[in-house]
Coordinates of C-alpha atoms and ligand atoms in Angstrom, one line a residue:
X30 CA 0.0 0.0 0.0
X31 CA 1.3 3.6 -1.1
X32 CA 1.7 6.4 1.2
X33 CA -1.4 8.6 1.0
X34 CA -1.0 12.3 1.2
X35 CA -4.2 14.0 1.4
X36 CA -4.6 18.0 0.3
X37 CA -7.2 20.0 1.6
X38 CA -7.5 23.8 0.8
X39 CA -9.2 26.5 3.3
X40 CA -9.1 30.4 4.1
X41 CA -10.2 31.3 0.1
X42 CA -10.4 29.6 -2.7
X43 CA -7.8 29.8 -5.9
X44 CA -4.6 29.1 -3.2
X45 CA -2.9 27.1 -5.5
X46 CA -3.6 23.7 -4.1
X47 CA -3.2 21.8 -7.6
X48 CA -0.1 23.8 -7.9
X49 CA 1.2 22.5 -4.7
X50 CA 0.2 19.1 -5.2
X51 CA 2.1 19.4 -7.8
X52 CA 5.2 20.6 -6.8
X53 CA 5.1 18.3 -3.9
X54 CA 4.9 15.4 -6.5
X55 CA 7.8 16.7 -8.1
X56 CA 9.6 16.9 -4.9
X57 CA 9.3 13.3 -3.8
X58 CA 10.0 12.2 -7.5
X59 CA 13.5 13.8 -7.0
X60 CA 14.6 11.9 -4.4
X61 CA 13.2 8.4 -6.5
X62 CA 10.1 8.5 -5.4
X63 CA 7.6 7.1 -7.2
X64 CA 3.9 9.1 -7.6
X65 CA 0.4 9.4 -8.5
X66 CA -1.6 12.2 -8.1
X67 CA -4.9 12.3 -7.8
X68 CA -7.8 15.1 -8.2
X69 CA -11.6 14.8 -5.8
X70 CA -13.8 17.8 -7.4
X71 CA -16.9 18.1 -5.4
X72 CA -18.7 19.9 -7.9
X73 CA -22.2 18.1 -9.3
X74 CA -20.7 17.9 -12.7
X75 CA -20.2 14.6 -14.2
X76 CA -17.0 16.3 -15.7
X77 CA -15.9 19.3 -16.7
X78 CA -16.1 18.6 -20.1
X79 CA -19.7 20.6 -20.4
X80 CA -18.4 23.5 -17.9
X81 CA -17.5 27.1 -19.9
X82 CA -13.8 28.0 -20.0
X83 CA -14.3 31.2 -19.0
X84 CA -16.0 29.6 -15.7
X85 CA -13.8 27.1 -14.8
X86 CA -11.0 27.2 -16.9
X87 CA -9.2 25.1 -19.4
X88 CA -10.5 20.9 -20.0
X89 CA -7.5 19.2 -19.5
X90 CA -8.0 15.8 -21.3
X91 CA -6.0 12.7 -20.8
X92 CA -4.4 10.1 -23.0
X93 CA -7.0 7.6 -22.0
X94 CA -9.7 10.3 -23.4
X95 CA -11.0 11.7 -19.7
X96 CA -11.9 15.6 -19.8
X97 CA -10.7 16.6 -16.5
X98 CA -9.7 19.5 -14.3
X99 CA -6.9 21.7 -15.1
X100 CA -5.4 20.6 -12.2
X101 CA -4.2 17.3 -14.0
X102 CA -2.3 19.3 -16.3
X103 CA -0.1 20.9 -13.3
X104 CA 0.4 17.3 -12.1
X105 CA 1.5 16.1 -15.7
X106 CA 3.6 19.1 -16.4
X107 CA 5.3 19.1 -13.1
X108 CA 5.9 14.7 -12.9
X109 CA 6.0 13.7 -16.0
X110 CA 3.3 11.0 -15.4
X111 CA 0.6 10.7 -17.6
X112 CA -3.0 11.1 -16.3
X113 CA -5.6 8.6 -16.4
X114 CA -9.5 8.3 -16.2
X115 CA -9.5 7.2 -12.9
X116 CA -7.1 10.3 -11.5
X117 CA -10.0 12.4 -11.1
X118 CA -13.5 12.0 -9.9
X119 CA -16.6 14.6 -9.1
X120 CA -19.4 13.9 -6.6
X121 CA -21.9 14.0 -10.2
X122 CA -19.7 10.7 -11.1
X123 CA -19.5 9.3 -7.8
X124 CA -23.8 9.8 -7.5
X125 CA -23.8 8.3 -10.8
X126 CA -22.1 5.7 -10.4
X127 CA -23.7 4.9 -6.8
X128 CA -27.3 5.3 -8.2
X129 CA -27.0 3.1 -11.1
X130 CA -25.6 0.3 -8.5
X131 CA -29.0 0.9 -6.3
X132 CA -30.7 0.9 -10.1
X133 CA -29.4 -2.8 -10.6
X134 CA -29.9 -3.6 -7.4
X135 CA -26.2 -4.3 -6.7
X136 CA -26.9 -2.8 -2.7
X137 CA -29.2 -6.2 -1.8
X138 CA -31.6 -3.9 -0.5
X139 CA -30.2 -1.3 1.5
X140 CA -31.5 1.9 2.5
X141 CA -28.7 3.8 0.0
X142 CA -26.8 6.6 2.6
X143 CA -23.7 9.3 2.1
X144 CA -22.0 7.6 4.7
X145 CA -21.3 4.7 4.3
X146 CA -22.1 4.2 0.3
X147 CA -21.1 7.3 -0.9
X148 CA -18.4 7.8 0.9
X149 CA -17.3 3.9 -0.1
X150 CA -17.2 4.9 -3.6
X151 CA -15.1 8.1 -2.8
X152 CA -12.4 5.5 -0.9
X153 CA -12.4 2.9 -3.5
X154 CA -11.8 5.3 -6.2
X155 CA -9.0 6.8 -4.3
X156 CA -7.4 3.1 -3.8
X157 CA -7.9 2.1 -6.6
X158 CA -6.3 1.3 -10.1
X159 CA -3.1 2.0 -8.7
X160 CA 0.3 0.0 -9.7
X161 CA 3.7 0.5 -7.4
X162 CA 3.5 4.0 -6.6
X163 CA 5.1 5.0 -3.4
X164 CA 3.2 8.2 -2.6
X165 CA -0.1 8.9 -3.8
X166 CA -1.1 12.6 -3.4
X167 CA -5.1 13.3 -3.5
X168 CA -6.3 16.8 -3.9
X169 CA -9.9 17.8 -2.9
X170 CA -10.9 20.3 -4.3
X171 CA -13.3 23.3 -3.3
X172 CA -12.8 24.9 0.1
X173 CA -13.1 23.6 4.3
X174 CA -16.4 24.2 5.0
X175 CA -18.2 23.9 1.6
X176 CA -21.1 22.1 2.4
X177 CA -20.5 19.9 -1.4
X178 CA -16.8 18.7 0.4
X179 CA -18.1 17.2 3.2
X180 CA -18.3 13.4 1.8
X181 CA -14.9 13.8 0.5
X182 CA -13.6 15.3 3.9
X183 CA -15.5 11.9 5.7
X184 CA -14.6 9.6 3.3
X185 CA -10.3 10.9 4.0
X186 CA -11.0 11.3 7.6
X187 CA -12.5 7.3 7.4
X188 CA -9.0 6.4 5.3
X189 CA -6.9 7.7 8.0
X190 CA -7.9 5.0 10.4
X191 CA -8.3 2.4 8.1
X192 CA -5.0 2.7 6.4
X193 CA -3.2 4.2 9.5
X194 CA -1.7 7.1 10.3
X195 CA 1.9 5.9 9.6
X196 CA 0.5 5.8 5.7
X197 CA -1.2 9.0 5.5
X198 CA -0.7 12.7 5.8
X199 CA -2.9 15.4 5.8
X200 CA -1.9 18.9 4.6
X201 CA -3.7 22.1 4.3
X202 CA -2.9 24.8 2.6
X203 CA -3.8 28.3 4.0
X204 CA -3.6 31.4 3.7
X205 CA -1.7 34.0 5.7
X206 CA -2.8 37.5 4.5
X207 CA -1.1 40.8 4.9
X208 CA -3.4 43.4 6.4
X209 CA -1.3 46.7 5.2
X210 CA -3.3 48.9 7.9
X211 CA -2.2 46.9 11.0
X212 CA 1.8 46.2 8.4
X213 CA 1.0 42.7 9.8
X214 CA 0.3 39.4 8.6
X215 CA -2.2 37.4 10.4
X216 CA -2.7 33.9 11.3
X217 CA -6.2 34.1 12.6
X218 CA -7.8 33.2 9.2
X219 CA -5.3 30.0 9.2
X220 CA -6.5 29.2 12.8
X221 CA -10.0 29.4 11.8
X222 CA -9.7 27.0 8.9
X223 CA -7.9 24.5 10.7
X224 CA -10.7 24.3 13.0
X225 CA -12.9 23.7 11.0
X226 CA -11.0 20.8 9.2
X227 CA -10.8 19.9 13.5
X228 CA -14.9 19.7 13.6
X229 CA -15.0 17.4 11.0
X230 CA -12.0 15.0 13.0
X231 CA -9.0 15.5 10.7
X232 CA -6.1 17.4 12.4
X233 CA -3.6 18.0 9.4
X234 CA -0.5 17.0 10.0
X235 CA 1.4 19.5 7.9
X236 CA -0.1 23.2 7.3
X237 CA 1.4 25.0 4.2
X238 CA 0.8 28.8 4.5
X239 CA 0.5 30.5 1.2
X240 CA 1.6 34.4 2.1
X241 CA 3.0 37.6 -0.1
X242 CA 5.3 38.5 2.9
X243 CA 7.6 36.0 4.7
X244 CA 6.2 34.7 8.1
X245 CA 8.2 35.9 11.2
X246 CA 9.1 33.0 13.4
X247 CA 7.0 34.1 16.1
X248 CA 4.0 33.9 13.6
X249 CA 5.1 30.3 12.5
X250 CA 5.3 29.2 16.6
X251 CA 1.3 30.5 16.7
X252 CA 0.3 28.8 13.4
X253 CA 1.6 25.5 15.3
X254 CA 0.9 26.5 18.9
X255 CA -3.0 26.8 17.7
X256 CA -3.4 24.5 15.5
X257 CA -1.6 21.8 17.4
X258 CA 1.0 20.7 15.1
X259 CA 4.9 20.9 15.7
X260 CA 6.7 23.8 14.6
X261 CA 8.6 22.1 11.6
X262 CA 5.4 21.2 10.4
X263 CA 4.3 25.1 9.4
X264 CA 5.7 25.8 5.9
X265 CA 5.6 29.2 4.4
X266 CA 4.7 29.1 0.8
X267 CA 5.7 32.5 -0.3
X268 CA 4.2 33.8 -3.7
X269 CA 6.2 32.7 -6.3
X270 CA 7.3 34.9 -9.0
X271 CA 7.2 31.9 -11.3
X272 CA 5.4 28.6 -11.1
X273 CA 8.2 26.4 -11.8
X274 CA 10.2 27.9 -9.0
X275 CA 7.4 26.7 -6.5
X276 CA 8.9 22.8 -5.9
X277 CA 13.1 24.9 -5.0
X278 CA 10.9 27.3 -2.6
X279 CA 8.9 24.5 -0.8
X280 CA 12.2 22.0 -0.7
X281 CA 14.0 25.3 1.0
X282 CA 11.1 25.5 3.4
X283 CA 11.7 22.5 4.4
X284 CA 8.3 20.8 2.9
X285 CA 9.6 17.3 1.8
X286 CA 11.6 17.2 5.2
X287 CA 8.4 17.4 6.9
X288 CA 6.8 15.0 4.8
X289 CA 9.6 12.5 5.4
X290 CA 9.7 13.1 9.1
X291 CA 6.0 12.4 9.2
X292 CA 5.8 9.1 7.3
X293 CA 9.4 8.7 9.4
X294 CA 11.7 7.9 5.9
X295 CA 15.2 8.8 5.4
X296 CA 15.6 9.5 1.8
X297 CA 18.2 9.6 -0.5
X298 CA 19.3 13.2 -1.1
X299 CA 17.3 14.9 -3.3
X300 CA 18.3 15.7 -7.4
X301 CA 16.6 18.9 -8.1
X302 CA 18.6 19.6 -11.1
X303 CA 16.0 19.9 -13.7
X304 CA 13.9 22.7 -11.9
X305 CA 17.4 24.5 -11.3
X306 CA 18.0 24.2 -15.2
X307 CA 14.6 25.3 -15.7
X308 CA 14.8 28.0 -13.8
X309 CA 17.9 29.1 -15.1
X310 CA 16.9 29.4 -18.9
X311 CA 13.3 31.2 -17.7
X312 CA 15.2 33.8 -15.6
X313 CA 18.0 34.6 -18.2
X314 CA 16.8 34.8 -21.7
X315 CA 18.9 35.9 -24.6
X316 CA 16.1 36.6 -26.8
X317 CA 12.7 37.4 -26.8
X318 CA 9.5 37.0 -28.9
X319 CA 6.3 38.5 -29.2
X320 CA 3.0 35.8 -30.0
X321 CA -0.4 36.8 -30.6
X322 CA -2.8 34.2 -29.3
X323 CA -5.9 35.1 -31.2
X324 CA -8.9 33.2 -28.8
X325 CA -12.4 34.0 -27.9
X326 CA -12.1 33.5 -23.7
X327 CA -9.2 35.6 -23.1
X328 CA -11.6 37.1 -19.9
X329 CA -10.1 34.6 -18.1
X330 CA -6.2 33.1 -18.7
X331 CA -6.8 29.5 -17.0
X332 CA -8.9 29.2 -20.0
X333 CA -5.5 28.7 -22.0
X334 CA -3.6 27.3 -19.1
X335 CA -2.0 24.6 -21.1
X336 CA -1.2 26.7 -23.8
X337 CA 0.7 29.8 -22.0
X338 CA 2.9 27.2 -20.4
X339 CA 3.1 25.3 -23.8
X340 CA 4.5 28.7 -25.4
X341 CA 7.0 29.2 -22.3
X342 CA 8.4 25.6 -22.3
X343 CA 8.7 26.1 -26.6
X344 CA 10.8 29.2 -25.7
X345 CA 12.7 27.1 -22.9
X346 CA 15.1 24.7 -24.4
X347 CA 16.1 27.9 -26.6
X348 CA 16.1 30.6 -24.0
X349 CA 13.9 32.5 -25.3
X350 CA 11.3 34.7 -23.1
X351 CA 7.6 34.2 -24.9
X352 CA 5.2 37.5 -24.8
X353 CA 2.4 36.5 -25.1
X354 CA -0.2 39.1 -26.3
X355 CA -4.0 38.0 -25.8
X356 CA -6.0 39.5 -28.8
X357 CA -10.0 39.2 -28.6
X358 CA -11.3 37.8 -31.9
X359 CA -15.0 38.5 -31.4
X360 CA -14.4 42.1 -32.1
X361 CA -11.1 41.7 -34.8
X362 CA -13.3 41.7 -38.0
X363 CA -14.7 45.1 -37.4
X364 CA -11.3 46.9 -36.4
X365 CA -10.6 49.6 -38.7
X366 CA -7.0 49.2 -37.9
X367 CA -6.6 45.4 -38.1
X368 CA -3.4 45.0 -39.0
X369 CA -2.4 47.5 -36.0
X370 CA -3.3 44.8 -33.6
X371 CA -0.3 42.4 -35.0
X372 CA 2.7 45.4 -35.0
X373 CA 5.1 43.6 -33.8
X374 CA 4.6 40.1 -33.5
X375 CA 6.2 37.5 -34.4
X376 CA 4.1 34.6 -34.5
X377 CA 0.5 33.9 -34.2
X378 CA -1.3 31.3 -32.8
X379 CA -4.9 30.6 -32.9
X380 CA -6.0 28.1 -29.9
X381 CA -8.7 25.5 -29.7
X382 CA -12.4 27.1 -29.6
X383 CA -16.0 26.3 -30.2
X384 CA -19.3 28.1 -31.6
X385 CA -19.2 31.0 -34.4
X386 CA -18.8 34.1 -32.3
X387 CA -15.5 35.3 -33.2
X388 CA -14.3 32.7 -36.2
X389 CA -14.4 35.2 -38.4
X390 CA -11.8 37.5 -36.7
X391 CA -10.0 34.7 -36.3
X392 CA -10.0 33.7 -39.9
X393 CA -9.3 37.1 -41.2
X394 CA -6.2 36.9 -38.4
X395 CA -5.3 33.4 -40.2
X396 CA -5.8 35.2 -43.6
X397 CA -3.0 38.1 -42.3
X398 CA -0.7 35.0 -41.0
X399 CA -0.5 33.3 -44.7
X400 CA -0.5 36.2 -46.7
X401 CA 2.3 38.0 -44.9
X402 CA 4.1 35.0 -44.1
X403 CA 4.0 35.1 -40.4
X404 CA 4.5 32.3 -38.6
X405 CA 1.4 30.1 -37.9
X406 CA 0.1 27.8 -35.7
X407 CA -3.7 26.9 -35.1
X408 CA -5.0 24.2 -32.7
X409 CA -8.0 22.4 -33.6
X410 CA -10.9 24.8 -33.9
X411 CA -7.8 26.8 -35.0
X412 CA -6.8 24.3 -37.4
X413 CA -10.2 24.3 -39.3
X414 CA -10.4 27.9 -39.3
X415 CA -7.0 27.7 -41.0
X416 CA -8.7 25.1 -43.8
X417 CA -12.1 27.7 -44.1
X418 CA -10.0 30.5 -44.8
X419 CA -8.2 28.2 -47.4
X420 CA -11.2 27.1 -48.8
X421 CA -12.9 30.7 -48.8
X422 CA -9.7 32.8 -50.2
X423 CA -7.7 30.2 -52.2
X424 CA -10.4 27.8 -53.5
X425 CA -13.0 30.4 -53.5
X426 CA -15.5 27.1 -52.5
X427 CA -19.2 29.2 -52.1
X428 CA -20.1 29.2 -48.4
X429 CA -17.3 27.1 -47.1
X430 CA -17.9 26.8 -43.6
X431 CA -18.5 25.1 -40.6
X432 CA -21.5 22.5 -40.0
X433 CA -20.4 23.6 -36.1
X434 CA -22.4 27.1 -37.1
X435 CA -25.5 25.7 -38.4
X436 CA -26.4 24.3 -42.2
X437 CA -23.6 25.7 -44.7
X438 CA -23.3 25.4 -48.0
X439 CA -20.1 23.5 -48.2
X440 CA -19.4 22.0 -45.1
X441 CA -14.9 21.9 -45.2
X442 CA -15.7 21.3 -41.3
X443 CA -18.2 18.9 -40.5
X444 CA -19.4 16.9 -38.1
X445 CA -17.7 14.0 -37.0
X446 CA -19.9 11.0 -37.8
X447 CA -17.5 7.7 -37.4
X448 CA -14.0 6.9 -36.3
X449 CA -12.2 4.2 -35.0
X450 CA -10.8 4.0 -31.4
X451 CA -8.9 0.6 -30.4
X452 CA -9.6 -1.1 -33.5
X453 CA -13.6 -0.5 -33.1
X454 CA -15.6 1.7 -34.9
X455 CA -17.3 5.0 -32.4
X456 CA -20.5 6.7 -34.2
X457 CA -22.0 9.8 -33.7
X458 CA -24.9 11.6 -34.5
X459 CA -26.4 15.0 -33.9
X460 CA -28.7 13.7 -31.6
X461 CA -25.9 12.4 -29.0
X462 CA -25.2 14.0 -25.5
X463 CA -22.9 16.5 -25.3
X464 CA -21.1 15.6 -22.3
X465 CA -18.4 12.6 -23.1
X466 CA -19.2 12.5 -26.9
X467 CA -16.4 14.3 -28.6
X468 CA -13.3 12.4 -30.2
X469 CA -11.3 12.1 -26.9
X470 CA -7.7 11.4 -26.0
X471 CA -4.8 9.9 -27.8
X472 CA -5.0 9.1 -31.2
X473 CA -2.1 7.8 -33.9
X474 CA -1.4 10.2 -36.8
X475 CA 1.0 9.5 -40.0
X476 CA 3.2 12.2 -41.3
X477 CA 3.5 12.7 -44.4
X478 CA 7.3 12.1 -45.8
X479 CA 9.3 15.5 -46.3
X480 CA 6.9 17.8 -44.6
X481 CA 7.3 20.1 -42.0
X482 CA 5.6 18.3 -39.3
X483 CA 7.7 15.2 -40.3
X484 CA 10.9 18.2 -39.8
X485 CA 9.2 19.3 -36.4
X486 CA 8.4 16.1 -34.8
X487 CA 11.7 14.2 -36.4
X488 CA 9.2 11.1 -36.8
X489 CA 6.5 10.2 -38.7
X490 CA 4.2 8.1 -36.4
X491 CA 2.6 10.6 -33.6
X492 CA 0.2 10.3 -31.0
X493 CA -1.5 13.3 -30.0
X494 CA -4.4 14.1 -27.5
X495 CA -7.8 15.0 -29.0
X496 CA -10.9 17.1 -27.7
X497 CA -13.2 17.8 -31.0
X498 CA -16.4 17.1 -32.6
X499 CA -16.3 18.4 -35.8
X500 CA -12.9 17.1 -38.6
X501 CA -12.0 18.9 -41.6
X502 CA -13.5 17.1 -44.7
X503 CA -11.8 15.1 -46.9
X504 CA -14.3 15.4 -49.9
X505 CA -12.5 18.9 -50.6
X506 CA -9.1 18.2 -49.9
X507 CA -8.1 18.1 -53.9
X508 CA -9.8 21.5 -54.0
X509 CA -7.7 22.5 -50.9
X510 CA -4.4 20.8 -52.2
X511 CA -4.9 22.6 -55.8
X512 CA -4.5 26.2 -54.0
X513 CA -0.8 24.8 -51.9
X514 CA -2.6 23.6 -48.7
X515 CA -1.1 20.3 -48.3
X516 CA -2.6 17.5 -45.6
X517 CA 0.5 16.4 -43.6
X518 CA -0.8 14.1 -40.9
X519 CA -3.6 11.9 -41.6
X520 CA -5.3 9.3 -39.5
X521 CA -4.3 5.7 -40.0
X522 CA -7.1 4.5 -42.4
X523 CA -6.2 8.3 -44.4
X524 CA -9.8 9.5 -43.7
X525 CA -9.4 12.1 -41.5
X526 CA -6.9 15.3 -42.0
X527 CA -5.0 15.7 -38.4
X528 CA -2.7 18.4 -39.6
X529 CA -2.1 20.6 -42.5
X530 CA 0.3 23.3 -43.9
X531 CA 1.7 25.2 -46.6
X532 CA 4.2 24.7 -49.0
X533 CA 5.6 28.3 -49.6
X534 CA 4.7 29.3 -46.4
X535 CA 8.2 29.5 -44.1
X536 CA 6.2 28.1 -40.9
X537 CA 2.5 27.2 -41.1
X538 CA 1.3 24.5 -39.0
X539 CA -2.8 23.8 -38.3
X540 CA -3.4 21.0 -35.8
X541 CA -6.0 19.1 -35.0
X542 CA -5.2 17.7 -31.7
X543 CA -3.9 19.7 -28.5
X544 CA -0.4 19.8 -28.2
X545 CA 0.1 22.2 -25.9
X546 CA -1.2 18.9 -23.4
X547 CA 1.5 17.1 -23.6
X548 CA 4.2 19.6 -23.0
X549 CA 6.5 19.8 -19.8
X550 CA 9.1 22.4 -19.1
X551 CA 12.1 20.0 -19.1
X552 CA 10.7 18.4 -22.2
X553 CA 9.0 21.3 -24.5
X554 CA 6.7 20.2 -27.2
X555 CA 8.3 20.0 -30.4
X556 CA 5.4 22.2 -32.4
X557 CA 5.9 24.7 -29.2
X558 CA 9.8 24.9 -29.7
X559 CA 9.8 25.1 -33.3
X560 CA 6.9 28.1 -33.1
X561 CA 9.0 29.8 -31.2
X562 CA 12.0 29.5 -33.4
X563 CA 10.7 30.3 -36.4
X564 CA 9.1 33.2 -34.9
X565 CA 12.7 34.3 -34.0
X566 CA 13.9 33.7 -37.1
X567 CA 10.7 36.2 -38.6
X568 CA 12.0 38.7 -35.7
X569 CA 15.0 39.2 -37.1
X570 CA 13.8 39.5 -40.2
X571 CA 12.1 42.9 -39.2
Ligands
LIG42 N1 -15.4 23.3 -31.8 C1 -14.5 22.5 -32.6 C2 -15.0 21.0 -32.6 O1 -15.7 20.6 -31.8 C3 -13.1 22.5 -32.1 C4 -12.9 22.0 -30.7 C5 -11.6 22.5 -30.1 O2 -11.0 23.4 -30.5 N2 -11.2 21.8 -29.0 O3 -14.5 20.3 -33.4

């Protein structure tokens, strides 16, 4: 059985806790650890797959096909370990799940209860489908003392016992804020919270304190005096001025030690090389570029989360600092002074999306990419924007468009009616759900021979992470291919286009997939990296 660690947030909400989990996974990993990290969301939702961006921020979906919290993506970008399904649950799946056991009678006739059978199916998901790991670390998400937690909170609380203390840890993240009339930080709020994780029986064993000012030692010796914990056991988790900085602060802090000393291990010293390295090429860049990221929900950054840290890792391995400017394309088309908006960048990037509002700013900023040779890159709903404007401008195909906005004349997008998925066919038709139904997860794509991607990639067999419902068609590609677009990744079977480009076009690179998912600072995606290098290349050229 793995060592559990168990992460519970209070004070406010947004602390960081996936963040930390994070880092903490990292952490253990560098002294050989090995770890699993796991997310508990207590919203009704069966998944987040349904939720709006701009609410709760980007879908991060896994190689196994699960649309999850963006949580997961910290964990992946900060281990290294692929995600799975059953690394994150909501209370709408575990209700689901529960219900249709009562439905087929599978509780023998039980009055069906929160505690025990809810909170059953909360622990076996957390112990479940696990291999050797050494440390598993479960988030929950939400705040101490939301009433939607509370089965979550039980079901840890009941884990404690039943696996032992020895195996589990309990660490709560805080907050320490600075009240600038009194010049003084206060613990009171972290005192509070820790009470009320108290009235629900879990003492934490390790309280992290998330603060913008360092914590005077006297502060620290209250934080543990009141909430009965020893004094090595109060970290201070100072605001970082860059997330991958967060796993050197909390190893400085002494976060790992406390961890170790709790579950009583003596590791091997720790390797933290790659986060130095990291850290290294982010805080001394020798050149800089400037990338326009041409989206709809730019109200709200977590939206892209994936993406911006896509673009820095790209600019990583290169030292090279990414700007990143944010450019509203529901407003583009009408701007008298279009072109004004893209002074001075260097590359331009259109991410994934859905509905109409805003495509055609986005293909008009596509149309400005290709025609002034900027580099390109577009991202599923930004890869078939790419092919419309094609289809539109080059192959002047009457009302090209998407079967996404409603019945079009010639639909170069359209919905996607049958693929195949582990050697078996998937249908879909108009009619289906929307939550769970698009082409999810990993899927194999062949590059064509002597193409950029082929270049990029230095393969030609790929597997890339999808999240889309509608394909580009292949009934116009010989239209498309007369006018220079040229398909470069196709599924296996050849029927659907996965990624397209230009020939006289320096850098121009539409995707279908999202592979700003699989990218981790210390190993940047190769579409990312090359982005940002050819946009160098077109700086210099100015
Ligand atoms: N809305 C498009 C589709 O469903 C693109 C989705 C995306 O960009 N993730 O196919």
């Amino acid at each position: 059985m793995p060592n559990f660690i168990f992460i519970t947030g209070g004070v406010v909400s947004s602390l960081g806790k996936g963040l930390a989990s994070a880092a903490l996974g990292a952490l253990l990993q560098s002294r050989g650890f090995r770890v699993r990290l796991r997310k508990l969301d207590p919203y009704l939702n069966v998944d987040p797959g349904t939720m709006s961006p701009t609410q709760h921020g980007e879908v991060f979906v896994t190689d196994d096909g699960a649309e999850t919290d963006l949580d997961l993506g910290h964990y992946e970008r900060f281990t290294g370990v692929s995600a799975k399904k059953t690394d994150n649950v909501t209370t709408g799946q575990i209700y689901s799940d529960v219900i249709a056991k009562e439905r087929k009678g599978e509780y023998l006739g039980a009055t069906i209860q929160v505690i025990p059978h809810v909170t059953n199916a909360i622990k076996e998901f957390i112990t479940s489908d696990l291999e050797s790991e050494d440390f598993v670390l479960c988030e929950i998400g939400g705040t101490v003392g939301d009433i939607e937690s509370l089965p979550f909170l039980e079901a840890i609380r009941q884990l404690g016992n039943e696996i032992g203390r020895n195996k589990t840890c309990f660490l709560h993240l805080t907050l320490v804020p600075f009240i600038a009339a009194a010049g003084e930080l206060k613990t009171k709020p972290t005192q509070h919270s820790v009470k009320e994780l108290q009235s629900v029986g879990i003492r934490p064993d390790i309280v992290l304190c998330r603060t913008e000012a360092q914590i005077p030692d006297e502060q620290k010796d209250k934080i543990a005096l009141f909430c009965n914990i020893s004094r090595n056991s109060v970290i201070e988790a100072l605001d970082a001025d860059n997330i991958y900085n967060v796993p050197l602060d909390y190893h400085n802090n002494g976060l790992d030690e406390a961890i170790y000393s709790h579950f009583k291990l003596k590791p091997k010293k720790p390797n933290l090389k790659i986060w130095h390295d990291i850290m290294m090429a982010i805080k001394n860049p020798e050149e800089e570029v400037n990338i326009a990221v041409v989206g709809k929900y730019t109200s709200l950054i977590d939206s892209y989360k994936s993406l911006v840290e896509a673009l820095v890792h790209g600019g990583i391995s290169g030292k090279i600092r990414v700007n990143i400017t944010w450019i509203d394309a529901s407003n583009l088309c009408n701007d008298k002074n279009f072109s004004s908006n893209f002074e001075n960048m260097h590359g331009i990037l259109v991410p994934g999306g859905f509905g109409e509002r805003g495509s055609d700013g986005k293909i008009e900023a596509i149309r400005f990419a290709r025609e002034n040779k900027i580099p390109f890159l577009g991202i599923c709903f930004g890869m078939q924007m790419a092919v419309i404007e094609a289809a539109r401008n080059l192959s002047l195909i009457e009302g090209a468009g998407s079967s996404e906005f409603g019945i079009v004349k010639s639909p170069v997008v359209g919905l996607l009616k049958e693929w195949v998925k582990d050697n078996s066919v998937v249908k879909r038709s108009v009619h289906d759900d929307l939550g769970g139904s698009m082409r999810l997860g990993a899927y194999e794509c062949h590059l064509s021979e002597g193409s950029l991607v082929e270049k990029v990639y230095s393969k030609n067999i790929i597997f890339e992470r999808h999240r889309h419902r509608y394909e580009v068609n292949i009934d116009f590609k010989n239209q498309l291919e007369d006018k220079g677009l040229i398909f470069s990744g196709m599924s296996p079977n050849g029927i659907l286009p996965e990624i397209i480009e230009y020939k006289d076009h320096p850098w121009f690179i539409g995707v279908q997939f999202h592979p700003e998912l699989k990218s981790k600072p210390f190993e940047p995606h190769p579409l990312f990296r090359e982005f940002v290098k050819a946009s160098l290349n077109y700086s210099r050229l100015l």
